[in-house]
Amino acid sequence: MSEALLEVNHLKKYFPVTEGLLNRTVGQVKAVDDISLTLQPGETFGLVGESGSGKSTVGRTILRLTEKTAGEVKFKGQDIHSLSSVELRLLRPQMQLIFQDPYSALNPRVRVGDAIGEALLDHGLCSRHEVRELVLESLDACGLSAYHIDRFPHEFSGGQRQRIGIARALILNPDLIIADEPVSALDVSIQAQIINLFSKLQRSKGMAYLFISHDLSVVEHLCSRIGVMYLGSMVETASRDELFHSPLHPYTKALLSAVPVPIPRLKRERIVLKGDIPSPANPPSGCKFHTRCPFAVEVCKAQTPVFRDAGGGHFVACHLV
Ligand code: SF4
């Protein structure tokens, strides 16, 4: 196998909980608690879990938009968190982030063409004469046209704004795109168009995606491997087919039972989880899922299950597997 594009080893990101006038640290929010994953060039890895599971923090810590607490992030063999600010800046164009809400990422007073081209100029990747041509190419690849180049963000629909967000990432010709809930703010019909666009761009450009979503049905068509997170930890990782056909972790089974299926007789029995996801500032002991797991037994409260290979690269953390 070729060298991994991205290697994340035992990544942790804790945020301090402070109190009082002196901001005394009284605890920690364990937003990301020992996450490991690898991404090969051109691969798409889906990171799934409920809101509050720490998925977005994983993405932001990988890109070093926030500093890690422990662990290692290697991109093309380079340890991202030990690079100097100059080295990191040189690497930035190769790793791009696409946001859930493209509107908030766009300056309402900046024309779309300028917003897409500014990163090229900032990084000195082309001259002012070349930038318009490259912006047009990127718009075209994302299903927009020359007509849109001088428009302002408010003149676009939600789906078009997400195309602008993708064009802005794409113009830098990245090897890795981290897409954080890129379709969750869109109507279902528009979601399908944007997912198809991601898929088409990957076939033509060959970049890798880390696709973050709370919705398994969104990652199903795009991702070759999927990781399921719960309360800052990875509970299951497998190939897409393996995860959809033979899920092992009760949390994954519950998420899958909510995914609509086109053939009613293949519908899974719905597993409704009790209560909300607990606070990462005070996670349950043992298996963090035991407070909501329909199969929990005594040992689950006391011992943390090991994340281990259950066979054929299908990893799971559950005492009953
Ligand atoms: Fe449920 Fe226990 Fe497995 Fe955790 S370890 S998922 S509580 S059965």
Short mmCIF file of C-alpha atoms and ligand atoms in Angstrom, two decimals:
data_model
loop_
_atom_site.label_atom_id
_atom_site.label_comp_id
_atom_site.label_asym_id
_atom_site.label_seq_id
_atom_site.Cartn_x
_atom_site.Cartn_y
_atom_site.Cartn_z
CA MET A 1 0.00 0.00 0.00
CA SER A 2 1.24 3.54 -0.78
CA GLU A 3 2.15 5.95 2.01
CA ALA A 4 -0.95 7.23 3.77
CA LEU A 5 -1.92 10.81 2.90
CA LEU A 6 -3.16 11.41 6.44
CA GLU A 7 -2.36 9.51 9.63
CA VAL A 8 -4.04 10.44 12.87
CA ASN A 9 -2.66 8.60 15.88
CA HIS A 10 -4.27 8.70 19.33
CA LEU A 11 -5.40 12.29 18.85
CA LYS A 12 -6.81 14.05 21.92
CA LYS A 13 -8.28 17.49 22.25
CA TYR A 14 -9.41 18.60 25.70
CA PHE A 15 -10.82 22.04 26.47
CA PRO A 16 -10.36 23.38 30.01
CA VAL A 17 -13.45 24.17 32.09
CA THR A 18 -12.68 27.29 34.13
CA GLU A 19 -14.40 28.93 37.06
CA GLY A 20 -14.21 32.13 39.10
CA LEU A 21 -12.42 35.43 38.59
CA LEU A 22 -9.04 33.75 38.32
CA ASN A 23 -10.29 31.33 35.67
CA ARG A 24 -9.21 28.38 37.76
CA THR A 25 -9.33 25.13 35.77
CA VAL A 26 -11.87 22.83 37.42
CA GLY A 27 -12.24 20.19 34.74
CA GLN A 28 -11.83 19.27 31.10
CA VAL A 29 -14.18 18.77 28.19
CA LYS A 30 -12.80 15.73 26.37
CA ALA A 31 -14.04 16.71 22.92
CA VAL A 32 -11.69 14.27 21.16
CA ASP A 33 -10.43 11.38 23.23
CA ASP A 34 -7.94 9.06 21.52
CA ILE A 35 -8.95 9.02 17.86
CA SER A 36 -6.88 7.21 15.23
CA LEU A 37 -7.56 6.98 11.51
CA THR A 38 -5.72 6.85 8.19
CA LEU A 39 -6.63 8.18 4.80
CA GLN A 40 -5.01 7.03 1.57
CA PRO A 41 -4.58 9.40 -1.41
CA GLY A 42 -7.90 9.73 -3.24
CA GLU A 43 -9.86 7.93 -0.51
CA THR A 44 -13.05 9.14 1.15
CA PHE A 45 -13.48 8.51 4.85
CA GLY A 46 -16.82 9.35 6.46
CA LEU A 47 -16.83 10.43 10.10
CA VAL A 48 -20.28 10.03 11.59
CA GLY A 49 -21.92 10.63 14.95
CA GLU A 50 -24.54 12.72 16.70
CA SER A 51 -24.04 16.40 17.26
CA GLY A 52 -21.68 16.76 20.24
CA SER A 53 -19.67 13.63 19.43
CA GLY A 54 -16.52 15.63 18.60
CA LYS A 55 -16.42 15.11 14.82
CA SER A 56 -15.89 18.77 13.93
CA THR A 57 -13.16 19.12 16.56
CA VAL A 58 -11.34 16.17 14.94
CA GLY A 59 -11.44 18.02 11.59
CA ARG A 60 -10.27 21.31 13.06
CA THR A 61 -7.48 19.66 15.08
CA ILE A 62 -6.25 17.74 12.02
CA LEU A 63 -5.94 21.05 10.17
CA ARG A 64 -4.38 22.64 13.26
CA LEU A 65 -7.05 25.30 13.39
CA THR A 66 -6.99 24.35 17.04
CA GLU A 67 -3.99 22.94 18.93
CA LYS A 68 -4.03 19.27 19.99
CA THR A 69 -3.78 18.09 23.61
CA ALA A 70 -1.96 14.86 22.70
CA GLY A 71 -1.39 12.48 19.81
CA GLU A 72 -0.08 12.98 16.31
CA VAL A 73 -1.38 14.18 12.94
CA LYS A 74 0.80 13.35 9.94
CA PHE A 75 0.04 14.73 6.48
CA LYS A 76 2.30 13.27 3.76
CA GLY A 77 4.60 12.15 6.56
CA GLN A 78 4.91 15.62 8.13
CA ASP A 79 3.79 16.12 11.72
CA ILE A 80 1.34 19.01 11.33
CA HIS A 81 1.47 20.07 14.96
CA SER A 82 5.23 20.46 15.06
CA LEU A 83 5.51 22.64 11.94
CA SER A 84 6.46 26.30 12.27
CA SER A 85 3.86 28.87 11.22
CA VAL A 86 5.76 29.43 7.94
CA GLU A 87 5.90 25.70 7.16
CA LEU A 88 2.22 25.34 8.03
CA ARG A 89 1.29 28.21 5.75
CA LEU A 90 3.13 26.56 2.86
CA LEU A 91 1.19 23.35 3.48
CA ARG A 92 -2.23 24.99 3.92
CA PRO A 93 -3.27 25.02 0.22
CA GLN A 94 -2.96 21.22 0.15
CA MET A 95 -5.47 20.77 3.01
CA GLN A 96 -8.75 22.60 2.68
CA LEU A 97 -11.87 22.87 4.85
CA ILE A 98 -15.42 23.20 3.58
CA PHE A 99 -17.93 24.51 6.11
CA GLN A 100 -21.50 23.58 6.87
CA ASP A 101 -22.73 27.13 6.37
CA PRO A 102 -20.98 28.55 3.31
CA TYR A 103 -22.74 31.91 3.77
CA SER A 104 -21.01 32.62 7.07
CA ALA A 105 -17.67 31.77 5.45
CA LEU A 106 -18.20 34.37 2.70
CA ASN A 107 -17.78 38.11 3.19
CA PRO A 108 -21.13 39.60 2.04
CA ARG A 109 -19.32 42.63 0.58
CA VAL A 110 -16.82 40.66 -1.50
CA ARG A 111 -17.75 39.53 -5.00
CA VAL A 112 -17.78 35.78 -5.40
CA GLY A 113 -14.96 35.76 -7.97
CA ASP A 114 -12.71 37.72 -5.61
CA ALA A 115 -13.60 35.44 -2.67
CA ILE A 116 -12.68 32.35 -4.70
CA GLY A 117 -9.45 33.82 -6.06
CA GLU A 118 -8.12 35.52 -2.92
CA ALA A 119 -6.44 32.41 -1.46
CA LEU A 120 -4.50 31.91 -4.71
CA LEU A 121 -3.16 35.46 -4.47
CA ASP A 122 -2.56 35.23 -0.70
CA HIS A 123 -0.40 32.17 -1.18
CA GLY A 124 1.32 33.65 -4.24
CA LEU A 125 0.17 30.75 -6.40
CA CYS A 126 -0.63 32.87 -9.46
CA SER A 127 -0.45 36.42 -10.77
CA ARG A 128 -3.37 38.91 -10.87
CA HIS A 129 -3.62 38.33 -14.66
CA GLU A 130 -4.09 34.60 -14.27
CA VAL A 131 -6.51 34.59 -11.36
CA ARG A 132 -9.73 35.32 -13.30
CA GLU A 133 -9.10 32.41 -15.67
CA LEU A 134 -8.50 30.03 -12.76
CA VAL A 135 -11.61 31.28 -10.93
CA LEU A 136 -13.67 30.64 -14.07
CA GLU A 137 -12.27 27.12 -14.32
CA SER A 138 -13.09 26.41 -10.70
CA LEU A 139 -16.62 27.86 -11.01
CA ASP A 140 -17.19 25.77 -14.13
CA ALA A 141 -16.01 22.59 -12.37
CA CYS A 142 -18.58 23.31 -9.64
CA GLY A 143 -21.49 23.87 -12.02
CA LEU A 144 -21.43 27.69 -11.91
CA SER A 145 -20.69 30.06 -14.79
CA ALA A 146 -18.91 33.28 -15.74
CA TYR A 147 -22.19 35.07 -15.04
CA HIS A 148 -21.69 34.41 -11.30
CA ILE A 149 -18.18 35.81 -10.96
CA ASP A 150 -19.19 39.42 -10.20
CA ARG A 151 -22.21 38.61 -8.02
CA PHE A 152 -22.41 38.95 -4.25
CA PRO A 153 -23.06 36.01 -1.87
CA HIS A 154 -26.64 37.12 -1.01
CA GLU A 155 -27.64 36.66 -4.67
CA PHE A 156 -27.14 32.87 -4.42
CA SER A 157 -29.27 30.01 -3.11
CA GLY A 158 -27.97 27.68 -0.36
CA GLY A 159 -26.90 25.03 -2.88
CA GLN A 160 -25.11 27.60 -5.06
CA ARG A 161 -23.31 29.00 -2.01
CA GLN A 162 -22.05 25.54 -1.17
CA ARG A 163 -20.82 25.24 -4.77
CA ILE A 164 -18.94 28.52 -4.20
CA GLY A 165 -17.43 27.06 -1.00
CA ILE A 166 -16.30 23.99 -2.94
CA ALA A 167 -14.92 26.14 -5.80
CA ARG A 168 -12.94 28.16 -3.26
CA ALA A 169 -11.35 25.02 -1.83
CA LEU A 170 -10.86 23.40 -5.22
CA ILE A 171 -9.00 26.31 -6.81
CA LEU A 172 -5.99 25.56 -4.57
CA ASN A 173 -5.79 22.04 -6.02
CA PRO A 174 -5.73 20.37 -2.58
CA ASP A 175 -4.87 16.74 -1.88
CA LEU A 176 -7.21 16.64 1.12
CA ILE A 177 -10.58 18.28 1.67
CA ILE A 178 -12.21 18.11 5.07
CA ALA A 179 -15.90 18.72 4.52
CA ASP A 180 -17.69 19.48 7.81
CA GLU A 181 -21.44 18.79 7.47
CA PRO A 182 -21.34 20.32 3.97
CA VAL A 183 -24.91 19.40 3.05
CA SER A 184 -26.78 19.40 6.35
CA ALA A 185 -28.11 22.96 5.87
CA LEU A 186 -29.50 22.11 2.41
CA ASP A 187 -32.82 20.68 1.17
CA VAL A 188 -32.72 16.95 0.47
CA SER A 189 -32.91 17.38 -3.33
CA ILE A 190 -30.02 19.88 -3.26
CA GLN A 191 -28.05 17.59 -0.92
CA ALA A 192 -28.04 14.92 -3.64
CA GLN A 193 -26.72 17.40 -6.21
CA ILE A 194 -23.88 18.53 -3.94
CA ILE A 195 -22.93 14.95 -3.02
CA ASN A 196 -22.85 14.11 -6.74
CA LEU A 197 -20.62 17.13 -7.28
CA PHE A 198 -18.21 15.94 -4.55
CA SER A 199 -18.14 12.53 -6.18
CA LYS A 200 -17.58 13.90 -9.70
CA LEU A 201 -14.78 16.20 -8.56
CA GLN A 202 -13.05 13.36 -6.78
CA ARG A 203 -13.12 11.23 -9.93
CA SER A 204 -11.64 14.06 -12.01
CA LYS A 205 -9.18 15.57 -9.50
CA GLY A 206 -8.35 12.58 -7.28
CA MET A 207 -8.28 14.37 -3.93
CA ALA A 208 -9.10 12.62 -0.65
CA TYR A 209 -12.07 13.62 1.50
CA LEU A 210 -12.68 13.44 5.21
CA PHE A 211 -16.43 13.82 5.10
CA ILE A 212 -18.01 14.73 8.45
CA SER A 213 -21.73 14.21 8.91
CA HIS A 214 -24.32 13.34 11.55
CA ASP A 215 -26.26 11.43 8.89
CA LEU A 216 -25.16 7.97 7.73
CA SER A 217 -27.31 8.16 4.60
CA VAL A 218 -25.27 11.18 3.46
CA VAL A 219 -21.94 9.35 3.66
CA GLU A 220 -23.29 6.09 2.25
CA HIS A 221 -22.87 6.98 -1.42
CA LEU A 222 -19.61 8.86 -1.15
CA CYS A 223 -17.39 7.12 1.40
CA SER A 224 -15.45 3.89 1.02
CA ARG A 225 -14.74 3.68 4.76
CA ILE A 226 -16.72 5.00 7.66
CA GLY A 227 -15.86 5.72 11.29
CA VAL A 228 -18.55 6.16 13.94
CA MET A 229 -17.81 8.48 16.86
CA TYR A 230 -19.52 8.69 20.22
CA LEU A 231 -18.63 11.23 22.87
CA GLY A 232 -15.15 11.94 21.56
CA SER A 233 -14.16 8.32 20.87
CA MET A 234 -14.27 6.11 17.80
CA VAL A 235 -16.60 3.17 18.48
CA GLU A 236 -16.54 1.44 15.09
CA THR A 237 -14.63 1.69 11.80
CA ALA A 238 -15.23 -0.47 8.73
CA SER A 239 -15.62 -0.40 4.98
CA ARG A 240 -18.93 1.10 3.92
CA ASP A 241 -20.40 -2.25 2.83
CA GLU A 242 -19.31 -3.99 6.01
CA LEU A 243 -20.67 -1.21 8.21
CA PHE A 244 -24.04 -1.05 6.43
CA HIS A 245 -24.53 -4.82 6.16
CA SER A 246 -22.89 -6.11 9.33
CA PRO A 247 -22.72 -3.34 11.93
CA LEU A 248 -21.29 -4.56 15.25
CA HIS A 249 -21.61 -1.71 17.70
CA PRO A 250 -25.05 -1.04 19.25
CA TYR A 251 -24.64 2.70 18.62
CA THR A 252 -23.98 2.12 14.90
CA LYS A 253 -26.99 -0.21 14.77
CA ALA A 254 -29.15 2.51 16.31
CA LEU A 255 -27.92 5.11 13.81
CA LEU A 256 -28.49 2.71 10.91
CA SER A 257 -31.99 1.86 12.06
CA ALA A 258 -32.93 5.50 11.42
CA VAL A 259 -31.62 5.48 7.83
CA PRO A 260 -34.49 5.36 5.31
CA VAL A 261 -34.34 2.39 2.88
CA PRO A 262 -35.98 2.27 -0.57
CA ILE A 263 -37.36 -1.29 -0.11
CA PRO A 264 -39.72 -1.40 2.93
CA ARG A 265 -39.18 -5.13 3.63
CA LEU A 266 -35.45 -4.47 4.12
CA LYS A 267 -36.17 -1.84 6.76
CA ARG A 268 -34.32 -2.45 10.04
CA GLU A 269 -36.19 -2.51 13.30
CA ARG A 270 -35.94 1.01 14.72
CA ILE A 271 -33.71 1.28 17.81
CA VAL A 272 -34.61 4.40 19.74
CA LEU A 273 -31.85 5.55 22.07
CA LYS A 274 -32.79 6.80 25.52
CA GLY A 275 -31.93 10.40 26.41
CA ASP A 276 -29.38 12.78 24.97
CA ILE A 277 -25.67 12.33 24.46
CA PRO A 278 -24.00 12.93 27.90
CA SER A 279 -21.71 15.89 28.50
CA PRO A 280 -18.08 15.30 27.41
CA ALA A 281 -17.11 17.26 30.56
CA ASN A 282 -18.47 14.41 32.64
CA PRO A 283 -18.56 11.27 30.49
CA PRO A 284 -19.98 8.01 31.88
CA SER A 285 -17.50 5.51 33.32
CA GLY A 286 -16.49 2.34 31.46
CA CYS A 287 -18.12 2.26 28.04
CA LYS A 288 -19.28 5.84 27.48
CA PHE A 289 -22.36 4.51 25.68
CA HIS A 290 -23.59 2.37 28.60
CA THR A 291 -26.14 4.95 29.82
CA ARG A 292 -28.03 4.65 26.51
CA CYS A 293 -27.13 1.17 25.31
CA PRO A 294 -30.04 -1.32 25.18
CA PHE A 295 -27.56 -4.22 25.65
CA ALA A 296 -25.45 -2.86 28.52
CA VAL A 297 -24.32 -5.38 31.15
CA GLU A 298 -22.53 -4.86 34.46
CA VAL A 299 -18.99 -4.90 33.03
CA CYS A 300 -19.89 -2.02 30.65
CA LYS A 301 -20.14 0.42 33.57
CA ALA A 302 -16.74 -0.49 35.00
CA GLN A 303 -14.43 -1.24 32.06
CA THR A 304 -13.69 0.74 28.93
CA PRO A 305 -13.92 -1.63 25.95
CA VAL A 306 -10.78 -1.86 23.81
CA PHE A 307 -11.05 -0.63 20.22
CA ARG A 308 -9.91 -3.76 18.41
CA ASP A 309 -9.99 -5.53 15.06
CA ALA A 310 -12.99 -7.85 14.96
CA GLY A 311 -11.70 -9.31 11.66
CA GLY A 312 -10.85 -8.02 8.21
CA GLY A 313 -10.11 -4.47 9.34
CA HIS A 314 -13.51 -4.03 11.00
CA PHE A 315 -12.69 -2.28 14.30
CA VAL A 316 -15.11 -1.99 17.18
CA ALA A 317 -15.12 -1.06 20.87
CA CYS A 318 -17.75 -3.19 22.64
CA HIS A 319 -17.49 -5.84 25.36
CA LEU A 320 -20.16 -7.99 23.70
CA VAL A 321 -18.47 -8.30 20.30
FE1 SF4 B 1 -23.31 -1.47 24.97
FE2 SF4 B 1 -21.64 -2.57 26.73
FE3 SF4 B 1 -21.10 -2.71 24.14
FE4 SF4 B 1 -20.90 -0.39 25.45
S1 SF4 B 1 -19.65 -2.21 25.78
S2 SF4 B 1 -21.83 -0.73 23.48
S3 SF4 B 1 -22.59 -0.56 26.85
S4 SF4 B 1 -22.83 -3.63 25.18
#
